[in-house]
């Protein structure tokens, strides 16, 4: 479980084919290792996708690489399939019971891919529209929560097949969203409450129709 509050930016060091999937080596920013030692088996969200550390490499005395495996399902349903050496990514380690929940409950289970549809600048703020399948917007409401590339955001407008968020300068600076361009892909995870509500309401509607 995560909060959607990105702890730091990292860089993809390598992407190596491994059977139907790939091994992805991430070079985290130095402060992440200083805060807490990362161990094999830890869960870490990369652009909002929960992956497990399978090994830790140290090619240099002052450098650690976290290595993850991503299977064909993950590569087809997220933007991890577009990763290459040098790609910047958002990192967040899993939530501890004693942590403050500054964002919202994020599972790290990506629901689908979105595309940057429009970028509107208002002074230092930026409004970004994302185009997504209608199945995802059905689980969204204005002022509700959504996770984009692992970043917890508040929905501003929700339309049939797209939604918008307003990004403050801090978010633009410390996450990859400030570097996004129109047409680029992002990982989308809707709020878990919206998923359960849709499931329950669908069941009620189907039951009423049967009667």
PDB file of C-alpha atoms in Angstrom:
ATOM      1  CA  UNK A   1       0.000   0.000   0.000  1.00  0.00           C
ATOM      2  CA  UNK A   2       1.180   3.528  -0.874  1.00  0.00           C
ATOM      3  CA  UNK A   3       0.067   7.140  -0.446  1.00  0.00           C
ATOM      4  CA  UNK A   4       0.874   8.629  -3.847  1.00  0.00           C
ATOM      5  CA  UNK A   5       3.368  11.061  -2.306  1.00  0.00           C
ATOM      6  CA  UNK A   6       6.497  10.607  -4.409  1.00  0.00           C
ATOM      7  CA  UNK A   7       9.660  10.274  -2.310  1.00  0.00           C
ATOM      8  CA  UNK A   8      12.081  11.040  -5.095  1.00  0.00           C
ATOM      9  CA  UNK A   9      13.008  10.840  -8.749  1.00  0.00           C
ATOM     10  CA  UNK A  10      15.182   8.055 -10.096  1.00  0.00           C
ATOM     11  CA  UNK A  11      16.665   7.029 -13.426  1.00  0.00           C
ATOM     12  CA  UNK A  12      16.375   3.763 -15.316  1.00  0.00           C
ATOM     13  CA  UNK A  13      19.896   2.356 -15.550  1.00  0.00           C
ATOM     14  CA  UNK A  14      19.176  -0.685 -17.725  1.00  0.00           C
ATOM     15  CA  UNK A  15      16.378  -2.811 -19.166  1.00  0.00           C
ATOM     16  CA  UNK A  16      17.371  -6.413 -19.896  1.00  0.00           C
ATOM     17  CA  UNK A  17      15.104  -9.021 -21.449  1.00  0.00           C
ATOM     18  CA  UNK A  18      14.442 -12.010 -19.198  1.00  0.00           C
ATOM     19  CA  UNK A  19      12.093 -14.587 -20.703  1.00  0.00           C
ATOM     20  CA  UNK A  20       8.698 -12.981 -21.382  1.00  0.00           C
ATOM     21  CA  UNK A  21       9.551 -10.067 -19.116  1.00  0.00           C
ATOM     22  CA  UNK A  22      12.431  -7.745 -18.331  1.00  0.00           C
ATOM     23  CA  UNK A  23      14.782  -6.933 -15.466  1.00  0.00           C
ATOM     24  CA  UNK A  24      14.727  -3.200 -14.745  1.00  0.00           C
ATOM     25  CA  UNK A  25      17.615  -1.627 -12.838  1.00  0.00           C
ATOM     26  CA  UNK A  26      16.808   1.698 -11.172  1.00  0.00           C
ATOM     27  CA  UNK A  27      19.363   4.213  -9.922  1.00  0.00           C
ATOM     28  CA  UNK A  28      17.608   5.945  -6.975  1.00  0.00           C
ATOM     29  CA  UNK A  29      18.509   9.393  -5.739  1.00  0.00           C
ATOM     30  CA  UNK A  30      21.018   9.201  -2.898  1.00  0.00           C
ATOM     31  CA  UNK A  31      18.703  10.369  -0.116  1.00  0.00           C
ATOM     32  CA  UNK A  32      16.425   7.329  -0.501  1.00  0.00           C
ATOM     33  CA  UNK A  33      19.194   4.980   0.587  1.00  0.00           C
ATOM     34  CA  UNK A  34      20.181   7.342   3.384  1.00  0.00           C
ATOM     35  CA  UNK A  35      16.659   7.479   4.879  1.00  0.00           C
ATOM     36  CA  UNK A  36      16.231   3.733   5.178  1.00  0.00           C
ATOM     37  CA  UNK A  37      18.044   0.674   3.899  1.00  0.00           C
ATOM     38  CA  UNK A  38      16.183  -0.975   1.035  1.00  0.00           C
ATOM     39  CA  UNK A  39      16.135  -4.774   1.145  1.00  0.00           C
ATOM     40  CA  UNK A  40      15.434  -7.597  -1.264  1.00  0.00           C
ATOM     41  CA  UNK A  41      11.704  -8.321  -1.156  1.00  0.00           C
ATOM     42  CA  UNK A  42      10.679  -4.727  -0.466  1.00  0.00           C
ATOM     43  CA  UNK A  43       7.744  -3.294  -2.422  1.00  0.00           C
ATOM     44  CA  UNK A  44       8.387  -0.055  -4.279  1.00  0.00           C
ATOM     45  CA  UNK A  45       6.076   1.866  -6.596  1.00  0.00           C
ATOM     46  CA  UNK A  46       7.735   2.873  -9.855  1.00  0.00           C
ATOM     47  CA  UNK A  47       5.522   5.365 -11.680  1.00  0.00           C
ATOM     48  CA  UNK A  48       2.730   4.024  -9.503  1.00  0.00           C
ATOM     49  CA  UNK A  49       3.317   0.363 -10.372  1.00  0.00           C
ATOM     50  CA  UNK A  50       4.100  -1.844  -7.370  1.00  0.00           C
ATOM     51  CA  UNK A  51       7.193  -3.986  -7.984  1.00  0.00           C
ATOM     52  CA  UNK A  52       9.419  -6.134  -5.754  1.00  0.00           C
ATOM     53  CA  UNK A  53      13.147  -5.622  -5.311  1.00  0.00           C
ATOM     54  CA  UNK A  54      14.741  -8.885  -6.498  1.00  0.00           C
ATOM     55  CA  UNK A  55      18.361  -7.852  -5.968  1.00  0.00           C
ATOM     56  CA  UNK A  56      20.545  -4.895  -5.111  1.00  0.00           C
ATOM     57  CA  UNK A  57      23.689  -4.233  -7.108  1.00  0.00           C
ATOM     58  CA  UNK A  58      26.563  -1.906  -6.242  1.00  0.00           C
ATOM     59  CA  UNK A  59      28.588  -1.214  -9.403  1.00  0.00           C
ATOM     60  CA  UNK A  60      30.406   1.598  -7.584  1.00  0.00           C
ATOM     61  CA  UNK A  61      31.148   2.274  -3.932  1.00  0.00           C
ATOM     62  CA  UNK A  62      28.808   5.277  -3.878  1.00  0.00           C
ATOM     63  CA  UNK A  63      26.082   3.836  -6.115  1.00  0.00           C
ATOM     64  CA  UNK A  64      23.341   1.269  -5.495  1.00  0.00           C
ATOM     65  CA  UNK A  65      20.990  -0.117  -8.127  1.00  0.00           C
ATOM     66  CA  UNK A  66      17.608  -1.603  -7.282  1.00  0.00           C
ATOM     67  CA  UNK A  67      16.642  -4.381  -9.690  1.00  0.00           C
ATOM     68  CA  UNK A  68      13.026  -5.358 -10.378  1.00  0.00           C
ATOM     69  CA  UNK A  69      11.301  -7.861 -12.667  1.00  0.00           C
ATOM     70  CA  UNK A  70       8.312  -6.880 -14.785  1.00  0.00           C
ATOM     71  CA  UNK A  71       6.318  -9.572 -16.590  1.00  0.00           C
ATOM     72  CA  UNK A  72       4.469  -9.381 -19.891  1.00  0.00           C
ATOM     73  CA  UNK A  73       1.176  -8.421 -18.205  1.00  0.00           C
ATOM     74  CA  UNK A  74       2.803  -5.478 -16.424  1.00  0.00           C
ATOM     75  CA  UNK A  75       4.603  -4.363 -19.578  1.00  0.00           C
ATOM     76  CA  UNK A  76       1.377  -4.427 -21.617  1.00  0.00           C
ATOM     77  CA  UNK A  77      -0.809  -2.612 -19.061  1.00  0.00           C
ATOM     78  CA  UNK A  78       1.617   0.111 -17.884  1.00  0.00           C
ATOM     79  CA  UNK A  79       4.179   2.493 -19.349  1.00  0.00           C
ATOM     80  CA  UNK A  80       7.015   0.367 -17.966  1.00  0.00           C
ATOM     81  CA  UNK A  81       7.205  -1.211 -21.416  1.00  0.00           C
ATOM     82  CA  UNK A  82       8.514   2.097 -22.762  1.00  0.00           C
ATOM     83  CA  UNK A  83      11.391   2.319 -20.287  1.00  0.00           C
ATOM     84  CA  UNK A  84      14.944   2.656 -21.598  1.00  0.00           C
ATOM     85  CA  UNK A  85      18.232   3.725 -19.994  1.00  0.00           C
ATOM     86  CA  UNK A  86      17.930   7.330 -18.858  1.00  0.00           C
ATOM     87  CA  UNK A  87      14.139   7.345 -18.424  1.00  0.00           C
ATOM     88  CA  UNK A  88      13.188   9.371 -15.303  1.00  0.00           C
ATOM     89  CA  UNK A  89      10.701   7.712 -12.946  1.00  0.00           C
ATOM     90  CA  UNK A  90       8.828   8.472  -9.720  1.00  0.00           C
ATOM     91  CA  UNK A  91       9.638   6.318  -6.680  1.00  0.00           C
ATOM     92  CA  UNK A  92       7.705   5.656  -3.484  1.00  0.00           C
ATOM     93  CA  UNK A  93       8.400   2.968  -0.902  1.00  0.00           C
ATOM     94  CA  UNK A  94       5.493   1.123   0.683  1.00  0.00           C
ATOM     95  CA  UNK A  95       3.481   2.699   3.484  1.00  0.00           C
ATOM     96  CA  UNK A  96       4.283   1.849   7.107  1.00  0.00           C
ATOM     97  CA  UNK A  97       1.469   1.707   9.707  1.00  0.00           C
ATOM     98  CA  UNK A  98       3.022   4.657  11.557  1.00  0.00           C
ATOM     99  CA  UNK A  99       3.304   6.944   8.519  1.00  0.00           C
ATOM    100  CA  UNK A 100       1.123  10.002   7.933  1.00  0.00           C
ATOM    101  CA  UNK A 101      -1.340   9.416   5.096  1.00  0.00           C
ATOM    102  CA  UNK A 102      -0.789  12.652   3.235  1.00  0.00           C
ATOM    103  CA  UNK A 103      -2.209  11.472  -0.101  1.00  0.00           C
ATOM    104  CA  UNK A 104      -4.782   8.685  -0.386  1.00  0.00           C
ATOM    105  CA  UNK A 105      -4.728   4.889  -0.286  1.00  0.00           C
ATOM    106  CA  UNK A 106      -2.843   3.742  -3.401  1.00  0.00           C
ATOM    107  CA  UNK A 107      -2.471   0.029  -4.131  1.00  0.00           C
ATOM    108  CA  UNK A 108       0.181   0.273  -6.816  1.00  0.00           C
ATOM    109  CA  UNK A 109      -2.085  -1.763  -9.124  1.00  0.00           C
ATOM    110  CA  UNK A 110      -2.283   0.197 -12.366  1.00  0.00           C
ATOM    111  CA  UNK A 111      -5.780   0.176 -13.890  1.00  0.00           C
ATOM    112  CA  UNK A 112      -4.817   1.379 -17.334  1.00  0.00           C
ATOM    113  CA  UNK A 113      -2.827   3.689 -19.559  1.00  0.00           C
ATOM    114  CA  UNK A 114      -3.680   7.334 -20.151  1.00  0.00           C
ATOM    115  CA  UNK A 115      -2.276   9.881 -22.565  1.00  0.00           C
ATOM    116  CA  UNK A 116      -1.461  13.527 -21.977  1.00  0.00           C
ATOM    117  CA  UNK A 117      -4.209  15.295 -23.934  1.00  0.00           C
ATOM    118  CA  UNK A 118      -3.523  18.973 -23.218  1.00  0.00           C
ATOM    119  CA  UNK A 119      -1.250  21.124 -21.058  1.00  0.00           C
ATOM    120  CA  UNK A 120      -2.547  24.520 -19.946  1.00  0.00           C
ATOM    121  CA  UNK A 121      -0.259  26.939 -18.077  1.00  0.00           C
ATOM    122  CA  UNK A 122      -1.663  29.429 -15.576  1.00  0.00           C
ATOM    123  CA  UNK A 123       1.249  31.399 -14.158  1.00  0.00           C
ATOM    124  CA  UNK A 124       3.362  28.946 -12.154  1.00  0.00           C
ATOM    125  CA  UNK A 125       0.544  26.399 -12.067  1.00  0.00           C
ATOM    126  CA  UNK A 126      -0.185  23.878 -14.809  1.00  0.00           C
ATOM    127  CA  UNK A 127      -3.460  22.159 -15.658  1.00  0.00           C
ATOM    128  CA  UNK A 128      -3.033  18.836 -17.450  1.00  0.00           C
ATOM    129  CA  UNK A 129      -5.777  16.905 -19.219  1.00  0.00           C
ATOM    130  CA  UNK A 130      -5.387  13.140 -19.557  1.00  0.00           C
ATOM    131  CA  UNK A 131      -7.315  11.039 -22.076  1.00  0.00           C
ATOM    132  CA  UNK A 132      -8.384   7.653 -20.668  1.00  0.00           C
ATOM    133  CA  UNK A 133     -10.938   4.919 -21.415  1.00  0.00           C
ATOM    134  CA  UNK A 134     -14.501   5.656 -20.275  1.00  0.00           C
ATOM    135  CA  UNK A 135     -14.298   2.630 -17.953  1.00  0.00           C
ATOM    136  CA  UNK A 136     -11.833   4.609 -15.814  1.00  0.00           C
ATOM    137  CA  UNK A 137     -13.679   7.939 -15.746  1.00  0.00           C
ATOM    138  CA  UNK A 138     -16.769   6.110 -14.439  1.00  0.00           C
ATOM    139  CA  UNK A 139     -14.780   5.611 -11.238  1.00  0.00           C
ATOM    140  CA  UNK A 140     -13.841   9.309 -10.943  1.00  0.00           C
ATOM    141  CA  UNK A 141     -15.595  12.352  -9.500  1.00  0.00           C
ATOM    142  CA  UNK A 142     -14.532  16.022  -9.376  1.00  0.00           C
ATOM    143  CA  UNK A 143     -12.571  16.729  -6.168  1.00  0.00           C
ATOM    144  CA  UNK A 144     -11.945  12.990  -5.803  1.00  0.00           C
ATOM    145  CA  UNK A 145      -8.540  11.317  -5.951  1.00  0.00           C
ATOM    146  CA  UNK A 146      -6.594   9.727  -8.793  1.00  0.00           C
ATOM    147  CA  UNK A 147      -3.039   8.462  -9.134  1.00  0.00           C
ATOM    148  CA  UNK A 148      -1.039   9.433 -12.232  1.00  0.00           C
ATOM    149  CA  UNK A 149       2.393   7.822 -12.588  1.00  0.00           C
ATOM    150  CA  UNK A 150       2.305   7.190  -8.846  1.00  0.00           C
ATOM    151  CA  UNK A 151       1.397  10.765  -7.897  1.00  0.00           C
ATOM    152  CA  UNK A 152      -1.703  11.313  -5.738  1.00  0.00           C
ATOM    153  CA  UNK A 153      -3.735  14.120  -7.330  1.00  0.00           C
ATOM    154  CA  UNK A 154      -7.107  15.799  -6.892  1.00  0.00           C
ATOM    155  CA  UNK A 155      -9.459  15.643  -9.868  1.00  0.00           C
ATOM    156  CA  UNK A 156     -10.634  19.005 -11.179  1.00  0.00           C
ATOM    157  CA  UNK A 157     -12.845  18.141 -14.162  1.00  0.00           C
ATOM    158  CA  UNK A 158     -14.086  14.723 -15.264  1.00  0.00           C
ATOM    159  CA  UNK A 159     -15.494  14.151 -18.756  1.00  0.00           C
ATOM    160  CA  UNK A 160     -16.571  11.001 -20.577  1.00  0.00           C
ATOM    161  CA  UNK A 161     -13.076  10.037 -21.709  1.00  0.00           C
ATOM    162  CA  UNK A 162     -10.713  12.492 -20.060  1.00  0.00           C
ATOM    163  CA  UNK A 163     -10.005  14.314 -16.816  1.00  0.00           C
ATOM    164  CA  UNK A 164      -7.928  17.243 -15.607  1.00  0.00           C
ATOM    165  CA  UNK A 165      -5.719  17.982 -12.598  1.00  0.00           C
ATOM    166  CA  UNK A 166      -4.081  21.195 -11.382  1.00  0.00           C
ATOM    167  CA  UNK A 167      -0.411  20.892 -10.500  1.00  0.00           C
ATOM    168  CA  UNK A 168       1.410  23.225  -8.135  1.00  0.00           C
ATOM    169  CA  UNK A 169       5.027  24.239  -8.874  1.00  0.00           C
ATOM    170  CA  UNK A 170       6.361  21.843  -6.208  1.00  0.00           C
ATOM    171  CA  UNK A 171       4.712  18.811  -7.845  1.00  0.00           C
ATOM    172  CA  UNK A 172       5.996  19.869 -11.253  1.00  0.00           C
ATOM    173  CA  UNK A 173       9.518  20.132  -9.865  1.00  0.00           C
ATOM    174  CA  UNK A 174       9.794  16.923  -7.818  1.00  0.00           C
ATOM    175  CA  UNK A 175       7.935  14.461 -10.084  1.00  0.00           C
ATOM    176  CA  UNK A 176       8.073  13.466 -13.730  1.00  0.00           C
ATOM    177  CA  UNK A 177       4.755  15.233 -14.447  1.00  0.00           C
ATOM    178  CA  UNK A 178       6.592  18.504 -14.975  1.00  0.00           C
ATOM    179  CA  UNK A 179       8.462  16.902 -17.875  1.00  0.00           C
ATOM    180  CA  UNK A 180       5.464  15.356 -19.656  1.00  0.00           C
ATOM    181  CA  UNK A 181       4.485  16.361 -23.195  1.00  0.00           C
ATOM    182  CA  UNK A 182       1.221  15.979 -25.106  1.00  0.00           C
ATOM    183  CA  UNK A 183       0.787  12.416 -26.364  1.00  0.00           C
ATOM    184  CA  UNK A 184       2.998  10.741 -23.754  1.00  0.00           C
ATOM    185  CA  UNK A 185       1.665   7.767 -21.800  1.00  0.00           C
ATOM    186  CA  UNK A 186       1.059   7.681 -18.044  1.00  0.00           C
ATOM    187  CA  UNK A 187      -0.079   5.018 -15.583  1.00  0.00           C
ATOM    188  CA  UNK A 188      -3.532   5.552 -14.076  1.00  0.00           C
ATOM    189  CA  UNK A 189      -4.894   4.071 -10.857  1.00  0.00           C
ATOM    190  CA  UNK A 190      -8.392   5.119  -9.821  1.00  0.00           C
ATOM    191  CA  UNK A 191      -9.458   5.482  -6.205  1.00  0.00           C
ATOM    192  CA  UNK A 192     -10.248   2.100  -4.642  1.00  0.00           C
ATOM    193  CA  UNK A 193     -13.485   3.540  -3.195  1.00  0.00           C
ATOM    194  CA  UNK A 194     -14.714   4.300  -6.713  1.00  0.00           C
ATOM    195  CA  UNK A 195     -14.048   0.727  -7.787  1.00  0.00           C
ATOM    196  CA  UNK A 196     -16.065  -0.757  -4.937  1.00  0.00           C
ATOM    197  CA  UNK A 197     -18.910   1.707  -5.439  1.00  0.00           C
ATOM    198  CA  UNK A 198     -19.141   0.894  -9.140  1.00  0.00           C
ATOM    199  CA  UNK A 199     -19.117  -2.835  -8.380  1.00  0.00           C
ATOM    200  CA  UNK A 200     -21.866  -2.556  -5.769  1.00  0.00           C
ATOM    201  CA  UNK A 201     -24.054  -0.253  -7.859  1.00  0.00           C
ATOM    202  CA  UNK A 202     -23.650  -2.478 -10.917  1.00  0.00           C
ATOM    203  CA  UNK A 203     -24.796  -5.450  -8.849  1.00  0.00           C
ATOM    204  CA  UNK A 204     -27.850  -3.551  -7.585  1.00  0.00           C
ATOM    205  CA  UNK A 205     -28.766  -2.419 -11.108  1.00  0.00           C
ATOM    206  CA  UNK A 206     -28.440  -5.940 -12.496  1.00  0.00           C
ATOM    207  CA  UNK A 207     -30.573  -7.336  -9.661  1.00  0.00           C
ATOM    208  CA  UNK A 208     -33.305  -4.745 -10.240  1.00  0.00           C
ATOM    209  CA  UNK A 209     -33.266  -5.471 -13.978  1.00  0.00           C
ATOM    210  CA  UNK A 210     -33.672  -9.187 -13.304  1.00  0.00           C
ATOM    211  CA  UNK A 211     -36.739  -8.476 -11.166  1.00  0.00           C
TER     212      UNK A 211
END
